[in-house]
Coordinates of N, CA, C and O in Angstrom, one line a residue:
M1 N 89.6 100.3 111.2 CA 90.5 99.9 109.6 C 91.3 98.8 110.3 O 92.5 99.8 111.1
M2 N 91.3 97.3 110.3 CA 92.7 96.6 109.7 C 93.8 97.1 109.1 O 93.9 97.5 108.2
F3 N 95.1 96.9 109.7 CA 96.5 97.3 108.7 C 96.3 97.2 107.4 O 96.5 97.6 106.1
R4 N 96.1 95.6 107.3 CA 95.8 94.9 105.4 C 95.1 96.1 104.8 O 94.8 96.2 103.8
E5 N 94.1 96.1 105.3 CA 92.8 96.9 104.6 C 93.5 98.6 104.5 O 93.3 98.8 103.5
Q6 N 94.5 99.1 105.4 CA 94.7 100.4 105.3 C 95.6 100.5 104.2 O 96.1 101.1 103.3
I7 N 96.8 99.2 104.4 CA 97.8 99.1 103.1 C 97.2 98.8 101.6 O 97.5 99.6 100.8
E8 N 96.0 98.2 101.7 CA 95.3 97.7 100.3 C 94.8 99.1 99.4 O 94.6 99.2 98.3
A9 N 94.2 99.6 100.7 CA 93.3 101.1 100.1 C 94.6 101.9 99.5 O 94.2 102.9 98.9
K10 N 95.3 102.1 100.2 CA 96.5 103.3 99.8 C 97.2 102.4 98.8 O 97.8 103.4 97.6
I11 N 97.6 101.6 98.5 CA 98.2 100.9 97.2 C 97.0 101.7 96.1 O 97.2 101.4 95.0
R12 N 95.6 100.9 96.3 CA 95.1 101.1 95.2 C 94.5 102.6 95.1 O 94.7 103.1 94.0
A13 N 94.4 103.4 95.9 CA 94.3 105.2 95.4 C 95.6 105.4 94.6 O 95.8 106.4 93.7
A14 N 97.1 105.0 95.0 CA 98.2 105.7 94.0 C 98.3 104.7 93.3 O 99.3 105.3 92.5
F15 N 98.1 103.5 93.1 CA 98.8 102.9 91.3 C 97.4 102.4 90.8 O 98.0 101.6 89.8
D16 N 96.5 102.4 91.2 CA 95.3 101.8 90.0 C 95.9 100.2 89.7 O 96.1 100.0 88.7
P17 N 96.1 99.3 90.7 CA 96.2 98.0 90.1 C 95.5 97.5 89.4 O 94.5 97.7 90.0
T18 N 95.8 96.7 88.4 CA 95.3 95.7 87.5 C 95.2 94.3 88.9 O 94.1 93.9 88.4
Y19 N 95.9 94.1 89.5 CA 95.8 93.0 90.6 C 96.3 93.4 91.5 O 97.7 93.9 91.8
L20 N 95.6 92.7 92.5 CA 96.3 93.4 94.2 C 95.7 92.6 95.2 O 95.1 92.0 95.3
E21 N 96.7 92.2 96.1 CA 96.5 91.1 96.9 C 97.8 90.9 98.2 O 98.8 91.7 97.5
V22 N 96.9 91.8 99.4 CA 97.6 92.2 100.7 C 97.7 90.7 101.5 O 96.5 90.7 101.7
I23 N 98.6 90.0 101.7 CA 98.1 88.8 102.9 C 98.8 89.1 104.4 O 100.2 89.5 104.2
D24 N 98.0 89.1 105.0 CA 99.0 89.3 106.4 C 99.6 87.7 106.3 O 99.1 86.8 106.9
E25 N 100.8 88.0 106.7 CA 101.5 86.7 107.1 C 102.3 86.3 108.8 O 103.4 85.5 109.1
S26 N 101.5 87.3 109.5 CA 102.3 87.7 110.7 C 102.1 86.3 111.5 O 102.8 85.9 112.2
Y27 N 100.9 85.1 111.5 CA 100.8 84.3 111.7 C 102.3 83.6 111.5 O 102.2 82.2 112.2
R28 N 103.0 84.1 110.6 CA 103.9 82.4 110.4 C 105.5 83.3 111.2 O 106.5 82.6 110.9
H29 N 105.2 83.8 111.9 CA 106.4 84.5 112.8 C 106.2 84.5 114.1 O 105.2 84.4 114.9
N30 N 107.3 84.8 114.8 CA 107.2 84.6 116.2 C 106.8 86.4 117.0 O 107.3 86.8 117.5
V31 N 105.2 86.4 116.6 CA 104.9 87.8 117.3 C 103.4 87.0 118.2 O 103.0 85.8 117.7
P32 N 102.8 88.1 118.8 CA 101.5 87.8 119.7 C 100.3 87.5 118.8 O 100.7 88.0 117.4
A33 N 99.6 87.0 119.2 CA 98.3 86.5 118.1 C 97.8 88.0 118.0 O 97.6 88.7 118.9
G34 N 97.7 87.9 117.0 CA 96.7 88.9 116.2 C 97.1 90.2 116.0 O 96.7 91.2 115.5
S35 N 98.9 89.8 116.4 CA 99.4 90.9 115.2 C 99.4 90.9 113.9 O 98.8 90.5 113.5
E36 N 99.8 92.2 113.7 CA 99.6 92.7 111.8 C 101.1 93.4 112.0 O 101.4 94.4 112.1
S37 N 102.2 92.6 111.4 CA 103.1 93.1 111.6 C 103.9 92.8 110.5 O 105.0 93.2 110.0
H38 N 103.2 91.4 109.4 CA 104.4 91.0 108.6 C 103.6 90.8 107.5 O 102.4 90.1 107.5
F39 N 103.4 91.3 105.9 CA 102.6 91.2 104.9 C 103.5 91.3 104.0 O 104.4 91.5 103.4
K40 N 103.2 90.8 103.1 CA 103.4 89.9 101.6 C 102.7 90.6 100.7 O 101.2 90.6 100.6
V41 N 102.5 91.5 99.4 CA 102.2 92.5 99.0 C 102.1 91.9 97.0 O 103.5 91.5 96.6
I42 N 101.4 91.3 96.9 CA 101.1 91.0 94.9 C 101.0 91.9 94.5 O 99.5 92.2 94.3
M43 N 101.3 92.7 93.4 CA 100.6 94.0 92.9 C 101.3 94.0 91.1 O 102.3 94.2 91.1
V44 N 100.2 93.7 90.7 CA 100.4 94.4 88.9 C 99.6 95.6 88.5 O 98.7 95.7 88.7
S45 N 100.4 96.1 88.0 CA 99.7 97.4 87.6 C 100.8 98.1 86.3 O 102.6 97.8 86.1
E46 N 100.1 98.4 85.0 CA 100.9 98.9 84.3 C 102.0 100.3 84.4 O 102.7 100.5 83.8
R47 N 102.1 100.8 85.5 CA 102.4 101.8 86.5 C 104.1 101.8 86.0 O 105.0 102.4 86.1
F48 N 104.3 100.4 86.3 CA 105.4 99.8 86.2 C 106.0 99.6 85.0 O 107.5 98.6 84.6
T49 N 105.8 99.6 83.9 CA 105.8 99.5 82.6 C 107.6 100.0 82.3 O 107.2 101.8 82.9
G50 N 108.7 100.0 82.3 CA 109.7 100.3 82.1 C 110.6 100.8 83.5 O 111.7 101.5 83.3
E51 N 109.9 100.3 84.2 CA 110.9 100.6 85.7 C 111.5 99.5 86.4 O 111.0 98.4 86.1
R52 N 112.4 99.6 86.9 CA 113.2 98.9 87.9 C 112.4 98.1 89.0 O 112.0 99.3 90.0
I53 N 112.9 97.0 89.5 CA 112.4 96.4 90.7 C 112.4 97.3 91.9 O 111.5 97.8 92.7
L54 N 114.0 98.0 91.9 CA 114.6 98.9 93.1 C 113.4 100.5 92.8 O 112.7 100.8 93.7
T55 N 113.3 100.6 91.7 CA 112.4 102.3 91.6 C 110.8 101.9 92.0 O 110.1 102.4 92.6
R56 N 110.1 100.6 92.0 CA 109.0 100.0 92.0 C 108.7 99.8 93.1 O 107.8 100.6 94.0
H57 N 109.6 99.3 94.3 CA 109.8 99.1 95.5 C 109.6 101.0 96.3 O 109.4 100.5 97.7
R58 N 110.7 101.5 96.2 CA 110.9 102.8 96.6 C 109.7 103.4 96.3 O 109.1 104.2 97.4
A59 N 109.1 103.4 95.2 CA 107.6 103.8 95.2 C 106.6 103.4 96.7 O 106.0 104.4 96.9
M60 N 106.6 102.2 96.7 CA 105.7 101.8 97.1 C 106.1 101.8 98.8 O 105.3 102.5 99.6
Y61 N 107.0 101.9 98.9 CA 107.7 102.2 100.4 C 107.5 103.7 100.8 O 106.7 104.0 101.5
A62 N 107.2 104.5 99.5 CA 107.1 105.8 99.9 C 105.5 106.2 100.5 O 105.1 106.9 101.1
V63 N 104.8 105.4 99.6 CA 103.2 105.3 100.0 C 102.8 104.4 101.5 O 102.3 105.1 101.8
L64 N 103.4 103.7 101.6 CA 103.5 103.2 102.8 C 104.2 103.7 104.2 O 104.4 102.8 105.3
S65 N 105.1 104.0 103.9 CA 105.6 105.2 104.9 C 105.5 105.0 106.5 O 106.2 104.6 107.4
E66 N 104.2 105.6 106.8 CA 103.8 105.8 107.9 C 103.1 104.5 108.5 O 103.6 104.0 110.0
E67 N 103.0 103.6 107.9 CA 102.7 102.0 108.2 C 104.5 101.0 108.7 O 104.4 100.6 109.3
L68 N 105.0 101.8 107.8 CA 106.2 101.1 108.2 C 107.1 101.9 109.2 O 108.1 101.3 109.5
A69 N 106.7 102.7 109.4 CA 107.6 103.4 110.8 C 106.4 102.9 111.9 O 107.2 103.6 112.9
G70 N 105.8 102.7 111.8 CA 105.2 102.4 112.4 C 104.6 100.6 112.8 O 105.5 99.7 113.5
P71 N 103.8 100.1 112.5 CA 103.2 98.2 113.3 C 104.1 97.7 112.2 O 104.0 96.0 112.7
V72 N 104.2 98.2 111.0 CA 104.4 97.1 109.9 C 105.9 96.6 110.5 O 106.9 97.9 110.4
H73 N 106.4 95.7 110.8 CA 107.7 95.4 110.5 C 108.6 94.8 109.5 O 109.2 94.9 109.4
A74 N 108.0 93.7 108.5 CA 108.2 93.3 107.5 C 107.5 93.3 106.5 O 105.9 93.0 106.3
L75 N 107.7 93.7 104.9 CA 106.8 94.2 104.1 C 107.6 93.2 103.0 O 108.7 93.7 102.6
A76 N 107.1 92.0 102.5 CA 107.6 91.5 101.0 C 106.9 91.8 99.9 O 105.6 91.6 100.0
L77 N 107.4 92.4 99.0 CA 106.8 93.1 97.9 C 107.2 92.7 96.8 O 108.4 91.8 96.2
H78 N 106.2 91.7 95.7 CA 106.2 91.2 94.8 C 105.6 92.2 93.3 O 104.2 92.3 93.9
T79 N 106.2 93.1 92.9 CA 105.6 94.0 91.3 C 105.7 93.8 90.4 O 106.8 93.4 90.1
Y80 N 104.5 93.9 89.3 CA 105.0 93.2 88.0 C 104.1 94.0 87.3 O 102.7 94.6 87.3
T81 N 104.9 94.1 85.6 CA 103.7 94.6 84.7 C 102.5 93.5 84.3 O 102.9 92.3 84.7
L82 N 101.6 93.7 84.1 CA 100.8 92.5 83.4 C 101.6 91.7 82.5 O 101.5 90.6 82.6
K83 N 102.8 91.8 81.7 CA 103.4 91.1 81.2 C 104.2 90.3 81.7 O 104.1 88.9 81.6
E84 N 104.8 90.5 82.6 CA 105.3 90.0 83.7 C 104.8 89.0 84.5 O 105.1 87.6 84.6
W85 N 103.7 89.5 84.9 CA 102.5 88.9 85.7 C 102.0 87.7 84.6 O 102.2 86.4 85.4
T86 N 101.6 87.7 83.7 CA 101.0 86.7 82.6 C 102.5 85.5 82.4 O 102.4 84.4 82.3
S87 N 103.7 86.0 82.3 CA 105.1 85.2 82.2 C 104.7 84.4 83.0 O 105.5 83.1 82.9
L88 N 105.0 84.7 84.2 CA 105.0 84.3 85.4 C 103.8 83.2 86.1 O 103.8 82.2 86.6
Q89 N 103.1 83.4 85.0 CA 101.4 82.3 85.1 C 100.9 82.4 86.6 O 100.0 81.7 86.7
N90 N 100.8 83.6 86.5 CA 100.2 84.0 88.3 C 100.7 83.5 89.3 O 100.0 83.3 90.5
A91 N 102.1 83.2 89.3 CA 102.4 82.2 90.8 C 103.6 83.3 90.9 O 104.6 84.0 90.5
V92 N 103.9 83.0 92.4 CA 104.4 84.1 93.3 C 105.4 83.5 94.6 O 104.9 82.1 94.6
P93 N 106.6 83.7 94.0 CA 107.2 82.6 95.3 C 106.8 83.1 96.4 O 106.5 83.7 96.8
E94 N 107.0 81.2 97.4 CA 106.1 81.3 98.6 C 107.1 82.3 99.5 O 108.4 82.3 99.3
S95 N 106.5 82.3 100.9 CA 108.0 83.4 101.7 C 108.6 82.0 102.2 O 108.3 81.2 102.6
P96 N 109.8 82.8 102.6 CA 110.7 81.6 103.7 C 110.1 81.6 105.0 O 109.2 82.8 105.4
P97 N 110.2 80.7 105.5 CA 109.8 80.3 106.7 C 110.8 81.2 107.7 O 111.8 81.4 107.8
C98 N 109.9 81.7 108.9 CA 110.3 82.3 109.9 C 111.7 82.2 110.8 O 111.9 80.5 111.1
R99 N 112.8 83.0 110.6 CA 113.9 82.1 111.5 C 113.6 82.2 113.1 O 114.9 81.6 113.3
G100 N 113.2 83.2 113.5 CA 113.2 83.5 114.8 C 111.8 82.3 115.5 O 111.6 82.7 116.3
A101 N 111.1 81.4 114.7 CA 110.0 80.6 115.2 C 110.6 80.1 116.1 O 111.2 79.2 116.6
G102 N 109.8 80.3 117.3 CA 110.1 79.5 119.0 C 110.5 80.0 120.2 O 110.7 79.3 120.8
L103 N 111.2 81.2 119.2 CA 112.1 82.2 120.6 C 111.3 82.4 121.3 O 111.8 82.2 122.8
L104 N 109.8 82.6 121.5 CA 109.2 83.1 122.9 C 108.1 82.5 122.8 O 107.6 82.6 124.1
A105 N 107.9 81.0 122.2 CA 107.4 80.2 122.6 C 107.8 79.4 124.3 O 108.5 79.3 124.7

């Protein structure tokens, strides 16, 4: 199983999201081809109702601690309630460009 799929499966099991997208952004970073090290997670879950962003992220880190201790170097989390997601009109901020791009080229 690829890390993206592993991350998605763990999140689905732990949070029962209304919407989930796990995006492998490794290609945007200065890593060897085929690396799975940088991910962006967009998740909508009613479990987050009344929770601060820090609490949401800590819960996600706890579920993905194994991946973060190993091959996953970066994890951009975008966690929303359905109400928040609707108010954003399903738009998520773009990830910034890699600051180290071209260093190994």
